[in-house]
PDB file of C-alpha atoms (C1' of nucleotides) in Angstrom:
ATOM      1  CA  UNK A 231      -1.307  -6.034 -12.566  1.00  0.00           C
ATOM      2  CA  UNK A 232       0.454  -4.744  -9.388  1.00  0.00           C
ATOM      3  CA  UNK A 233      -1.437  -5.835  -6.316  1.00  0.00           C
ATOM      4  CA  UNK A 234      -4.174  -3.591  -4.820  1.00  0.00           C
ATOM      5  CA  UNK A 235      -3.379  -1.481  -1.969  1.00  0.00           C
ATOM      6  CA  UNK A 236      -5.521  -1.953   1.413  1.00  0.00           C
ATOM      7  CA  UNK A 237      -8.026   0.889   1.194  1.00  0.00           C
ATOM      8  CA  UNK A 238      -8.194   0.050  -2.926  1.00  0.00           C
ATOM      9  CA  UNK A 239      -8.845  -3.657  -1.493  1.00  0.00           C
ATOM     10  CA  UNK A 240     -11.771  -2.107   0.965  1.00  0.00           C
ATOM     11  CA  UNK A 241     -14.117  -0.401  -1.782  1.00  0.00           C
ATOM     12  CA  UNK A 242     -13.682  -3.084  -4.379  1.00  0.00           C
ATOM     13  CA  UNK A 243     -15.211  -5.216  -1.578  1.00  0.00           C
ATOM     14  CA  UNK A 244     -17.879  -2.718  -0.498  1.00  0.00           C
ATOM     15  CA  UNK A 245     -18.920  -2.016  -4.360  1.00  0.00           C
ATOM     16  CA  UNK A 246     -18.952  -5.777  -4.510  1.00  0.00           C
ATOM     17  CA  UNK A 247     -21.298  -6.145  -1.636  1.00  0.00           C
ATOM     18  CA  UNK A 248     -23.350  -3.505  -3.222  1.00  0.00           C
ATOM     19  CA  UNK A 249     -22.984  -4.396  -6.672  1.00  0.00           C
ATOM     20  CA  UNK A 250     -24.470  -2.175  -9.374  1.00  0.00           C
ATOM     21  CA  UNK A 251     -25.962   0.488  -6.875  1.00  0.00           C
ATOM     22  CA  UNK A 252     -22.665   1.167  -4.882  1.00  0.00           C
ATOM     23  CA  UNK A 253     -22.192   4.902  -5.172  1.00  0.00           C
ATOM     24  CA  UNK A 254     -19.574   7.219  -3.715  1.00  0.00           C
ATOM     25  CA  UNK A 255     -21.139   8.520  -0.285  1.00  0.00           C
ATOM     26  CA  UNK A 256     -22.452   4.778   0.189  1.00  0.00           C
ATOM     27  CA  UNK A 257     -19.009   3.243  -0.222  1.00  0.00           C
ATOM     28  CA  UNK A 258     -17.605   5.760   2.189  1.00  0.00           C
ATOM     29  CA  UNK A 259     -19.485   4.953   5.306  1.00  0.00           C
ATOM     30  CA  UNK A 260     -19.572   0.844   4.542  1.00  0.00           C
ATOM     31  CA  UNK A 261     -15.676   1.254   4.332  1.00  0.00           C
ATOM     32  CA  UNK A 262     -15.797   3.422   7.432  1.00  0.00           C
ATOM     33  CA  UNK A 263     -18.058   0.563   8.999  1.00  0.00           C
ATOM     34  CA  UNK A 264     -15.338  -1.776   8.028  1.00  0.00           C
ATOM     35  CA  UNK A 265     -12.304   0.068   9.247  1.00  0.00           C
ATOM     36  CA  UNK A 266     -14.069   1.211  12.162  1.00  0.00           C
ATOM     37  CA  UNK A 267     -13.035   4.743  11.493  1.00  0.00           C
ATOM     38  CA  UNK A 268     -14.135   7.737   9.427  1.00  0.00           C
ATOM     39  CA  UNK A 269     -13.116   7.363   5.790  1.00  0.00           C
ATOM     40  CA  UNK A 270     -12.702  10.952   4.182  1.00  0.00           C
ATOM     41  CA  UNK A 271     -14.792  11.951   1.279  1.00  0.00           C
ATOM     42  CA  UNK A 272     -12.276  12.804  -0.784  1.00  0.00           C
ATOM     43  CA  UNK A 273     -10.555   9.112  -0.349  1.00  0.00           C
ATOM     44  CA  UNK A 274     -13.333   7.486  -0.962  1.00  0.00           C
ATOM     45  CA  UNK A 275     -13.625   9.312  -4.559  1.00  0.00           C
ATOM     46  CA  UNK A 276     -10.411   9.485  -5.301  1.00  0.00           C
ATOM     47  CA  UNK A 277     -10.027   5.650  -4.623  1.00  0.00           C
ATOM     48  CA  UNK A 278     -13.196   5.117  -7.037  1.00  0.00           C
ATOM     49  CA  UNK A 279     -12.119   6.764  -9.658  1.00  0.00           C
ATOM     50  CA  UNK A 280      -8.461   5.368  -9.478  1.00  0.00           C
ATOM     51  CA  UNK A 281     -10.136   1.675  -9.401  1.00  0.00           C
ATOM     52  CA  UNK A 282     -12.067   2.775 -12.361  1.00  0.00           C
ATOM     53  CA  UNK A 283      -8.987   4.158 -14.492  1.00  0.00           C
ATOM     54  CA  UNK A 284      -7.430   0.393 -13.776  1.00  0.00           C
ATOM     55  CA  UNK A 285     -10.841  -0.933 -15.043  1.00  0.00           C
ATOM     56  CA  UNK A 286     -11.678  -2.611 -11.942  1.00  0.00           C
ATOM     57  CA  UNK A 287     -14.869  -1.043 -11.766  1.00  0.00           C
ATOM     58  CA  UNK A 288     -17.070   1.056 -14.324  1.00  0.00           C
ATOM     59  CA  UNK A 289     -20.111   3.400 -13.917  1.00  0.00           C
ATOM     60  CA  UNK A 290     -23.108   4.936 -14.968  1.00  0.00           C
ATOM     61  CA  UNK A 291     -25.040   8.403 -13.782  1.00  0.00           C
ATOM     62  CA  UNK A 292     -28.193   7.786 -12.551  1.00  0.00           C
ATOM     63  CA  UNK A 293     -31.187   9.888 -12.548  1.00  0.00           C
ATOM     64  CA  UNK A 294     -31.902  11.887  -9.223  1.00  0.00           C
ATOM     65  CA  UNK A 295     -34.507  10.561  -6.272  1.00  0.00           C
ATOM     66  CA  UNK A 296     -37.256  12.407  -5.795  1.00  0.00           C
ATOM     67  CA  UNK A 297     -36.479  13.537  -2.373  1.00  0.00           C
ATOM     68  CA  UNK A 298     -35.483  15.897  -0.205  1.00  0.00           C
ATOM     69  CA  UNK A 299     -31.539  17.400  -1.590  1.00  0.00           C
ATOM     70  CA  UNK A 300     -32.091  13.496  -3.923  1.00  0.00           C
ATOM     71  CA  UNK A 301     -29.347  14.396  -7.036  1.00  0.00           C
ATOM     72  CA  UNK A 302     -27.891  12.515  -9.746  1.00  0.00           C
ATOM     73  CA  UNK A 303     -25.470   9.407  -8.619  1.00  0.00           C
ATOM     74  CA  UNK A 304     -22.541   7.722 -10.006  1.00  0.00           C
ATOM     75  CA  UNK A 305     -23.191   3.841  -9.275  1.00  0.00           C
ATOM     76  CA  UNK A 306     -20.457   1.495  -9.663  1.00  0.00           C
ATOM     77  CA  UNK A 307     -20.182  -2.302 -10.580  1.00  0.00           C
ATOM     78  CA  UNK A 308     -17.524  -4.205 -10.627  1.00  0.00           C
ATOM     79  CA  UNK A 309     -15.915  -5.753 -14.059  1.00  0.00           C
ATOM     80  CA  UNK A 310     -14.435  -8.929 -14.762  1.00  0.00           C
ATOM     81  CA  UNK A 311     -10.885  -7.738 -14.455  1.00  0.00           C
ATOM     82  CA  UNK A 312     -12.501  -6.129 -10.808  1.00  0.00           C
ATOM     83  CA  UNK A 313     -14.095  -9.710  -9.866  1.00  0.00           C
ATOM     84  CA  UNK A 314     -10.617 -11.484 -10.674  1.00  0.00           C
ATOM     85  CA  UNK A 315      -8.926  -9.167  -8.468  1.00  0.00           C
ATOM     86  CA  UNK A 316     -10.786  -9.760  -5.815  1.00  0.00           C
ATOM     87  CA  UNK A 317     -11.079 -13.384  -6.172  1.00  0.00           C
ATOM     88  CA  UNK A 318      -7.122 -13.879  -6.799  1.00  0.00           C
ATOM     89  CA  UNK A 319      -7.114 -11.077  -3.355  1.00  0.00           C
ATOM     90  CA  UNK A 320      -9.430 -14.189  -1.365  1.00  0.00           C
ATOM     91  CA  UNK A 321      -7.143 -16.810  -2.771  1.00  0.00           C
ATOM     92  CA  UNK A 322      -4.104 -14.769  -1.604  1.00  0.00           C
ATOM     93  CA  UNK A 323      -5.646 -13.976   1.854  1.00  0.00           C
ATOM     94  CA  UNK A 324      -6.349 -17.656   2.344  1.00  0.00           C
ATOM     95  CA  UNK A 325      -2.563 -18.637   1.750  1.00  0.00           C
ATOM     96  CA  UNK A 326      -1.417 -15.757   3.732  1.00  0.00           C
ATOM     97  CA  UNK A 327      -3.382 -16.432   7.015  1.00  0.00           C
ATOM     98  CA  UNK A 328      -4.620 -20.478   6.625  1.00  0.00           C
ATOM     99  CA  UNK A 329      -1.428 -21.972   6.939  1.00  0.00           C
ATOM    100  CA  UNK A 330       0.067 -22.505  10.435  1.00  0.00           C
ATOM    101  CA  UNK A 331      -1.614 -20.459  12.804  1.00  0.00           C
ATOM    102  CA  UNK A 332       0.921 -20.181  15.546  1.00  0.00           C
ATOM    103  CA  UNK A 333       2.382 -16.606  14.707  1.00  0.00           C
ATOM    104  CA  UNK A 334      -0.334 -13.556  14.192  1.00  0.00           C
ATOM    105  CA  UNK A 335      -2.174 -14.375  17.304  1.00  0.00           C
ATOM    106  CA  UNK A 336      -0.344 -11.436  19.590  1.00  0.00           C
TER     107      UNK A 336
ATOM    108  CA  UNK B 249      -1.760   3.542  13.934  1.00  0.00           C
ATOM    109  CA  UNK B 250      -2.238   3.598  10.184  1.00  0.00           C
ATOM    110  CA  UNK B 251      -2.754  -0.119   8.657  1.00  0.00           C
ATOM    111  CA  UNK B 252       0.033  -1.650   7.308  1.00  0.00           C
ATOM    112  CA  UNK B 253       0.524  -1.406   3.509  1.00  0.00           C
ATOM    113  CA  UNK B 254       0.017  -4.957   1.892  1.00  0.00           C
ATOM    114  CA  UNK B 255       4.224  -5.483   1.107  1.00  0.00           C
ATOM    115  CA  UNK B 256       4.310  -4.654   4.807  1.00  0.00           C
ATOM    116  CA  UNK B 257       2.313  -7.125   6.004  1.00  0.00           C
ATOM    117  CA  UNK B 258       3.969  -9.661   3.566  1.00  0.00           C
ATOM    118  CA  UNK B 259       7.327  -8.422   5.158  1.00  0.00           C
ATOM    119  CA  UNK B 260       6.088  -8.951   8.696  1.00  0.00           C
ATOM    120  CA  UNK B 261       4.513 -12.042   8.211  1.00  0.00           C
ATOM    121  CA  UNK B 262       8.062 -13.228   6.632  1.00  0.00           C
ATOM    122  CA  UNK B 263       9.440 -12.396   9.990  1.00  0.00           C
ATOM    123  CA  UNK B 264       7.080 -13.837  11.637  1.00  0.00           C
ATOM    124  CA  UNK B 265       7.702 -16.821  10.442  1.00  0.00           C
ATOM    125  CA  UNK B 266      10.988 -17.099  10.841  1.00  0.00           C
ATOM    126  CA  UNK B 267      11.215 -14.878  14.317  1.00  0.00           C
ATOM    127  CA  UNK B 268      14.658 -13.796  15.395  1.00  0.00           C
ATOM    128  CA  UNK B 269      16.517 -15.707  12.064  1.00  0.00           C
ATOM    129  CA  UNK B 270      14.828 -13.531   9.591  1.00  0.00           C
ATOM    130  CA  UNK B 271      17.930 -11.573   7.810  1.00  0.00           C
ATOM    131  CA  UNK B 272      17.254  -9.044   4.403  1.00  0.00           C
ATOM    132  CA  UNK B 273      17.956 -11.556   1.902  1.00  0.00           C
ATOM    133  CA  UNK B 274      15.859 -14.318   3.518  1.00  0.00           C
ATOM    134  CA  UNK B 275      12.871 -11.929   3.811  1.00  0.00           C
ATOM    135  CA  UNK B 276      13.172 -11.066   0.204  1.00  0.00           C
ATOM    136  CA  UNK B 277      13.079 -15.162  -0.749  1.00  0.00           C
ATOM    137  CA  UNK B 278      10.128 -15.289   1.057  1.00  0.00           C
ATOM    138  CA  UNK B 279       8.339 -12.973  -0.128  1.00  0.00           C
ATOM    139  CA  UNK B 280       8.588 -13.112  -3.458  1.00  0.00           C
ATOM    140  CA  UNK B 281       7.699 -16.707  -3.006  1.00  0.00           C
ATOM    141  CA  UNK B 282       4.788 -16.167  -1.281  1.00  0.00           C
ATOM    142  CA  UNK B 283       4.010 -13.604  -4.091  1.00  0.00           C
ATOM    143  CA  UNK B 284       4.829 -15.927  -6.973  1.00  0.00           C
ATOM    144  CA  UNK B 285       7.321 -12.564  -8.393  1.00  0.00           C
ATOM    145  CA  UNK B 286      10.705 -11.331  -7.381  1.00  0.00           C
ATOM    146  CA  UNK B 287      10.905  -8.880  -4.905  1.00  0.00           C
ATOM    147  CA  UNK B 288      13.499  -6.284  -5.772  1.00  0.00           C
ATOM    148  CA  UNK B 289      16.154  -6.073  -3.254  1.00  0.00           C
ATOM    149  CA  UNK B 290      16.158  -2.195  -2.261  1.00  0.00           C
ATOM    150  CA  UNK B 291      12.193  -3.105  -2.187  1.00  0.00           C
ATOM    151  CA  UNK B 292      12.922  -5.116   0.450  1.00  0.00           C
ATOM    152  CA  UNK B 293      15.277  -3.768   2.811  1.00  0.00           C
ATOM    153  CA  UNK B 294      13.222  -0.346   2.414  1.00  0.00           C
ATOM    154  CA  UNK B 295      10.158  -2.153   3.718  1.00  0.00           C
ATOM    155  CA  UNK B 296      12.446  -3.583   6.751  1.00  0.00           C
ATOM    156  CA  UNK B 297      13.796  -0.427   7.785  1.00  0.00           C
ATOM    157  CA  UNK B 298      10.105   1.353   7.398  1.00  0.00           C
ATOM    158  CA  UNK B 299       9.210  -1.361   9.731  1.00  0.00           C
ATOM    159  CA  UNK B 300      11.644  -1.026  12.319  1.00  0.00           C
ATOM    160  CA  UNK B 301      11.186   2.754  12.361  1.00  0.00           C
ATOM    161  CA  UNK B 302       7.470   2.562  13.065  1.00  0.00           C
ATOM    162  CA  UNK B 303       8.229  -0.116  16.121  1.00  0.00           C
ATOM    163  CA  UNK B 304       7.186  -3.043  14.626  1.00  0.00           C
ATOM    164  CA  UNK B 305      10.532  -4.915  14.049  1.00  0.00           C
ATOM    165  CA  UNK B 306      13.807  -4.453  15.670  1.00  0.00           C
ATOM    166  CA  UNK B 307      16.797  -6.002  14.757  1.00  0.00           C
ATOM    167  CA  UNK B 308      20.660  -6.801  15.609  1.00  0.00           C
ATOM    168  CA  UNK B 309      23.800  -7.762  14.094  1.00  0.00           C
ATOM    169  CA  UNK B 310      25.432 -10.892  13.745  1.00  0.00           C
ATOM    170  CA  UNK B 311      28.846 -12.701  13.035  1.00  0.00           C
ATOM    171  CA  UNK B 312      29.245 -13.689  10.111  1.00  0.00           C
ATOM    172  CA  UNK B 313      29.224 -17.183   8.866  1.00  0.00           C
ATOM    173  CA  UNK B 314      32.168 -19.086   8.143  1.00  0.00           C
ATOM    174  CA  UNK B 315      30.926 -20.243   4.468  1.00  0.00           C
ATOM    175  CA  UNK B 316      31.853 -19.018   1.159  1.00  0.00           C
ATOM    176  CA  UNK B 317      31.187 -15.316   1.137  1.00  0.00           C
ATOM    177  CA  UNK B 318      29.116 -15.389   4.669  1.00  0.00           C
ATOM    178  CA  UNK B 319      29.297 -11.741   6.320  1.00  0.00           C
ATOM    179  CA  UNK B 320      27.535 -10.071   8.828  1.00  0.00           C
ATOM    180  CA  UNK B 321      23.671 -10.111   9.080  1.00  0.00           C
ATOM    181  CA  UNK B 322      20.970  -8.090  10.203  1.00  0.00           C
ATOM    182  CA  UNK B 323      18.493 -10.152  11.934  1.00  0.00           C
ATOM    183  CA  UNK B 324      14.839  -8.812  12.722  1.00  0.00           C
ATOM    184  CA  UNK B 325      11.815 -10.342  14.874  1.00  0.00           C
ATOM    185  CA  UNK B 326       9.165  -8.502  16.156  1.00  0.00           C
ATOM    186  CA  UNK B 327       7.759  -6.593  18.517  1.00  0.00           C
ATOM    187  CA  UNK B 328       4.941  -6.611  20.555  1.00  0.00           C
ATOM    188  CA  UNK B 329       3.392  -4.106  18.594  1.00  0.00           C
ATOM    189  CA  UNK B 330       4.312  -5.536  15.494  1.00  0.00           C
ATOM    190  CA  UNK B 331       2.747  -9.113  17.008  1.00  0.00           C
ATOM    191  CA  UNK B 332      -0.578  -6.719  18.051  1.00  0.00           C
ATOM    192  CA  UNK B 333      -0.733  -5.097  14.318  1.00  0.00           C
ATOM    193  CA  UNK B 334      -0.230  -8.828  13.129  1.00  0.00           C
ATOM    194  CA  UNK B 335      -3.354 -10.295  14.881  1.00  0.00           C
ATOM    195  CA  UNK B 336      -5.263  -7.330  14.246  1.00  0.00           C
ATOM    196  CA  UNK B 337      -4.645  -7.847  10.488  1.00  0.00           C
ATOM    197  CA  UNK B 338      -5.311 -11.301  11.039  1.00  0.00           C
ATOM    198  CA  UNK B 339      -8.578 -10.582  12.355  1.00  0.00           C
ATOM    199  CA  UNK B 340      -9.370  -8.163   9.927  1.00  0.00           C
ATOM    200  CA  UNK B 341      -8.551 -10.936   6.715  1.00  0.00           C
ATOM    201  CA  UNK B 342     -11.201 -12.407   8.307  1.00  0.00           C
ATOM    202  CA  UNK B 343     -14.030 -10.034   8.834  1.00  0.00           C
ATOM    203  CA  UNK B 344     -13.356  -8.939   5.174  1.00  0.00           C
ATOM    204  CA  UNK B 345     -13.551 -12.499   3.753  1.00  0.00           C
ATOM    205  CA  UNK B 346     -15.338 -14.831   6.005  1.00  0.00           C
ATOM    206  CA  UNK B 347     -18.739 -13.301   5.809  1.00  0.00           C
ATOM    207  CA  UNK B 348     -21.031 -13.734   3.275  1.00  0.00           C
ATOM    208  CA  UNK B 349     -18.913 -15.425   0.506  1.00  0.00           C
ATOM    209  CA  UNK B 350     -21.072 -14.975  -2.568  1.00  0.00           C
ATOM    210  CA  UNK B 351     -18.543 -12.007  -3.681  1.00  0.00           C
ATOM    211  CA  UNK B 352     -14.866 -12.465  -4.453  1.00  0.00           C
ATOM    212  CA  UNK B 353     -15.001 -15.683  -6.653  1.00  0.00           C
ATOM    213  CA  UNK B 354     -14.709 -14.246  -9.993  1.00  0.00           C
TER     214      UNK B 354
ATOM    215  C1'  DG C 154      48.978 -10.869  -2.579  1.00  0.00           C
ATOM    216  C1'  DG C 155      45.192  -9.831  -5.272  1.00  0.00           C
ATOM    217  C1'  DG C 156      41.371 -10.270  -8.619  1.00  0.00           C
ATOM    218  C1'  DA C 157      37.028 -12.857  -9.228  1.00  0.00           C
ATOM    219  C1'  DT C 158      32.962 -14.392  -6.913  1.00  0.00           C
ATOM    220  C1'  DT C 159      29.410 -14.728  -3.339  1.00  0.00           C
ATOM    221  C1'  DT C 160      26.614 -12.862   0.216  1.00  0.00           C
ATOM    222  C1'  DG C 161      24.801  -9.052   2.333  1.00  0.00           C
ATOM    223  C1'  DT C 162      23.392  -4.109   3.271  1.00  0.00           C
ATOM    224  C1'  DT C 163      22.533   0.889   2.282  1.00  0.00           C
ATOM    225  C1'  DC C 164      21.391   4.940  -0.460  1.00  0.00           C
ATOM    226  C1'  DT C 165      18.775   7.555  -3.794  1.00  0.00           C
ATOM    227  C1'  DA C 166      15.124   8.557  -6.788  1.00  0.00           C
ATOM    228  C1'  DC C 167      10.749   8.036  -8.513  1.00  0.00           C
ATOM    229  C1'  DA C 168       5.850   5.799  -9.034  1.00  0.00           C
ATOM    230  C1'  DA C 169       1.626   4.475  -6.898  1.00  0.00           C
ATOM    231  C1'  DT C 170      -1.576   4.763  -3.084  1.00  0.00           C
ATOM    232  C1'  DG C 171      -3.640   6.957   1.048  1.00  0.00           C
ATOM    233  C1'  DT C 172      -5.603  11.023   2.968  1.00  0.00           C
ATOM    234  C1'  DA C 173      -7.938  15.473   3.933  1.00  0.00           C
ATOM    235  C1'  DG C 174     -10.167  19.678   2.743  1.00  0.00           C
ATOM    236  C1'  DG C 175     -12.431  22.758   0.022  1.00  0.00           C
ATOM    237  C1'  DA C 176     -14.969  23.920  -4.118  1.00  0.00           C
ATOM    238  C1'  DC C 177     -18.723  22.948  -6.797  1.00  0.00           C
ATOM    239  C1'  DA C 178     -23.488  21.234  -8.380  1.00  0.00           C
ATOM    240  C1'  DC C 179     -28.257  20.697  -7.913  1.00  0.00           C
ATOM    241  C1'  DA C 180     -32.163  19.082  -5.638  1.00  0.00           C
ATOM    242  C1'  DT C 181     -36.073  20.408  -1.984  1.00  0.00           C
ATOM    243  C1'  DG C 182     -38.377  23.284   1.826  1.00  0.00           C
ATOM    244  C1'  DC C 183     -39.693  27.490   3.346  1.00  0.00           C
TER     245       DC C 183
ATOM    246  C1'  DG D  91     -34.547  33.884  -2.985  1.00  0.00           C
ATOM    247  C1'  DC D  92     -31.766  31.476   0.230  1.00  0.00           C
ATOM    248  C1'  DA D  93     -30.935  27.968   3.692  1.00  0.00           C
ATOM    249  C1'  DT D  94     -30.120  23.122   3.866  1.00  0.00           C
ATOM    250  C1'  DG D  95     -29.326  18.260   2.440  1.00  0.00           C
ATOM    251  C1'  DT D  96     -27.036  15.133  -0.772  1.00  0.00           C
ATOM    252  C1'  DG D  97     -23.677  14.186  -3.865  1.00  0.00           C
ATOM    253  C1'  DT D  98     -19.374  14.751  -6.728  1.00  0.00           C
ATOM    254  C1'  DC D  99     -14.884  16.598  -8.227  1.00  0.00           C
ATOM    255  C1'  DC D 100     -10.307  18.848  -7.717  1.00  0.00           C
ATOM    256  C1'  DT D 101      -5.911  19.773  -5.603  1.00  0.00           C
ATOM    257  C1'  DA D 102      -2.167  19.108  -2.604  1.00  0.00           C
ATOM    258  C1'  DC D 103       0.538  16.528   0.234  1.00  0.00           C
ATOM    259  C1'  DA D 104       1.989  12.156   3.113  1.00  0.00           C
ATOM    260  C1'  DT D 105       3.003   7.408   3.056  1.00  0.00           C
ATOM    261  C1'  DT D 106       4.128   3.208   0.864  1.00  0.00           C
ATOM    262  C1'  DG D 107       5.909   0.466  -3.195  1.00  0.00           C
ATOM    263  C1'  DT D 108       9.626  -0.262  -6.361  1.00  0.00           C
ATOM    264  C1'  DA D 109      14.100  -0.594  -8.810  1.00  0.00           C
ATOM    265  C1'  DG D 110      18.883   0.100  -9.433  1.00  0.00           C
ATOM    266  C1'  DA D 111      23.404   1.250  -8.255  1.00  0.00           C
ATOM    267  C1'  DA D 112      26.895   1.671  -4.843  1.00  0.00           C
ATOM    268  C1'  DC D 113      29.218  -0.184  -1.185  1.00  0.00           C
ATOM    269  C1'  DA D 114      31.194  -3.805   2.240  1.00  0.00           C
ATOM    270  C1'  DA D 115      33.256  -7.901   3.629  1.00  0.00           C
ATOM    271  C1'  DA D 116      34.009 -12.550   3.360  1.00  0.00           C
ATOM    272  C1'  DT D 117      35.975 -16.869   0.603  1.00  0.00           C
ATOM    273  C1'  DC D 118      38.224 -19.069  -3.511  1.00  0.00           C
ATOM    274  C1'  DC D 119      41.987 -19.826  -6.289  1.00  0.00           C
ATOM    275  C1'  DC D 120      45.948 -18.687  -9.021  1.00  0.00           C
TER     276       DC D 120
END
DNA sequence: GGGATTTGTTCTACAATGTAGGACACATGC
DNA sequence: GCATGTGTCCTACATTGTAGAACAAATCCC
C-alpha cells in the first residue's frame, strides 16, 4: 500500500480522534484547526470517500438530530487496515524526525 | 505556501542531511532506505527539480571524479526557505503525533 | 581506437492526491 | 410555502508521485 498523502494523513487522524462519530463537516473544521487554514468542503469529502475506497475507513448513515436544519450523517471509523496505517505513519514519523536533531530547526 | 507532499519532504530531509554533498543518485539511496523500497530514478530527480523550482533547493555543478565512470554531479542544499518549510514540518510531526497518543498504535 | 561498463542526468507520460465550487437533499422556523 | 441551517455528492482541474527510456560522459580493457 502506497504511502498516504498529507491531507489523506490529516483526516485519518481527525476520524481517529473522533472515532465512530467523525462525520464529514466535523472532519473539515478539526483538519482546518490542524492546518490552521480553511479546508474546502469538497476536500474534505472527496478525501473521505477516497480513504474509504482504500478501506481505511468505513461508514454508516445515521439517523437525523432533532434540531434545527439536524439531517442524516455519514459517520466514519477507522478499520484495521486504517489503524495500521496510521500506526506504521507514527512509526515512520518517529524515524523521520527522532534521529539527530541538528538539521530541520531553520 | 502549499505543504510539501510526503516524497518531498523525504527528498528534503535527504538533503538535509547531507547539505551541499547531496547529488541525484545519493538522494535516491537515501530515500529509498529510509522508505525500506526503491525509489525509481526519474521519481527522484523529478522531486529534485520540483524542489528547486519552488525555492527550496538550489543546486550547482561539479567536476567530475576521477574514479571508474565518475562524471559530473549536480549537488543540492537548501535554502532558507526550504530550512523554514523543514522546521515547520518538523513542528507540525509533532503537533500531529505528540498529543494525546491513545490513537495511531494499531 | 573503440566497444563494454559504470555513474549520472534529463525527458516524457501517466497515476494518484489535493483543491475548490456548485448542485443537491432534507430538516426546522416562520 | 419559502427562507435558512446542516449536511452530502459531483465535477473539473492543479499538483505531486511514479516509472521507464533516452541521453551523456567518464573509465576499463582488448
Amino acid at each position: 500500500m502506497r504511502t498516504p498523502g498529507s491531507l489523506e494523513l490529516d483526516v485519518l487522524v481527525a476520524v481517529a480522534q473522533h472515532d465512530g462519530s467523525a462525520y464529514g463537516l466535523l472532519v473539515r473544521r478539526a483538519v482546518s484547526t490542524a492546518r490552521g487554514s480553511e479546508l474546502s468542503v469538497g476536500a474534505a469529502y472527496t478525501t473521505l470517500s477516497r480513504l474509504e475506497a482504500k478501506g481505511l475507513l468505513s461508514s454508516r448513515s445515521t439517523e437525523p438530530l432533532p434540531v434545527r436544519g439536524g439531517r442524516s450523517r455519514r459517520e466514519y471509523r477507522l478499520t484495521a487496515a486504517g489503524r495500521e496505517v496510521l500506526a506504521a505513519e507514527r512509526e515512520r514519523a518517529g524515524r523521520r524526525w527522532g534521529g539527530s536533531p541538528q538539521w530541520g530547526q531553520a
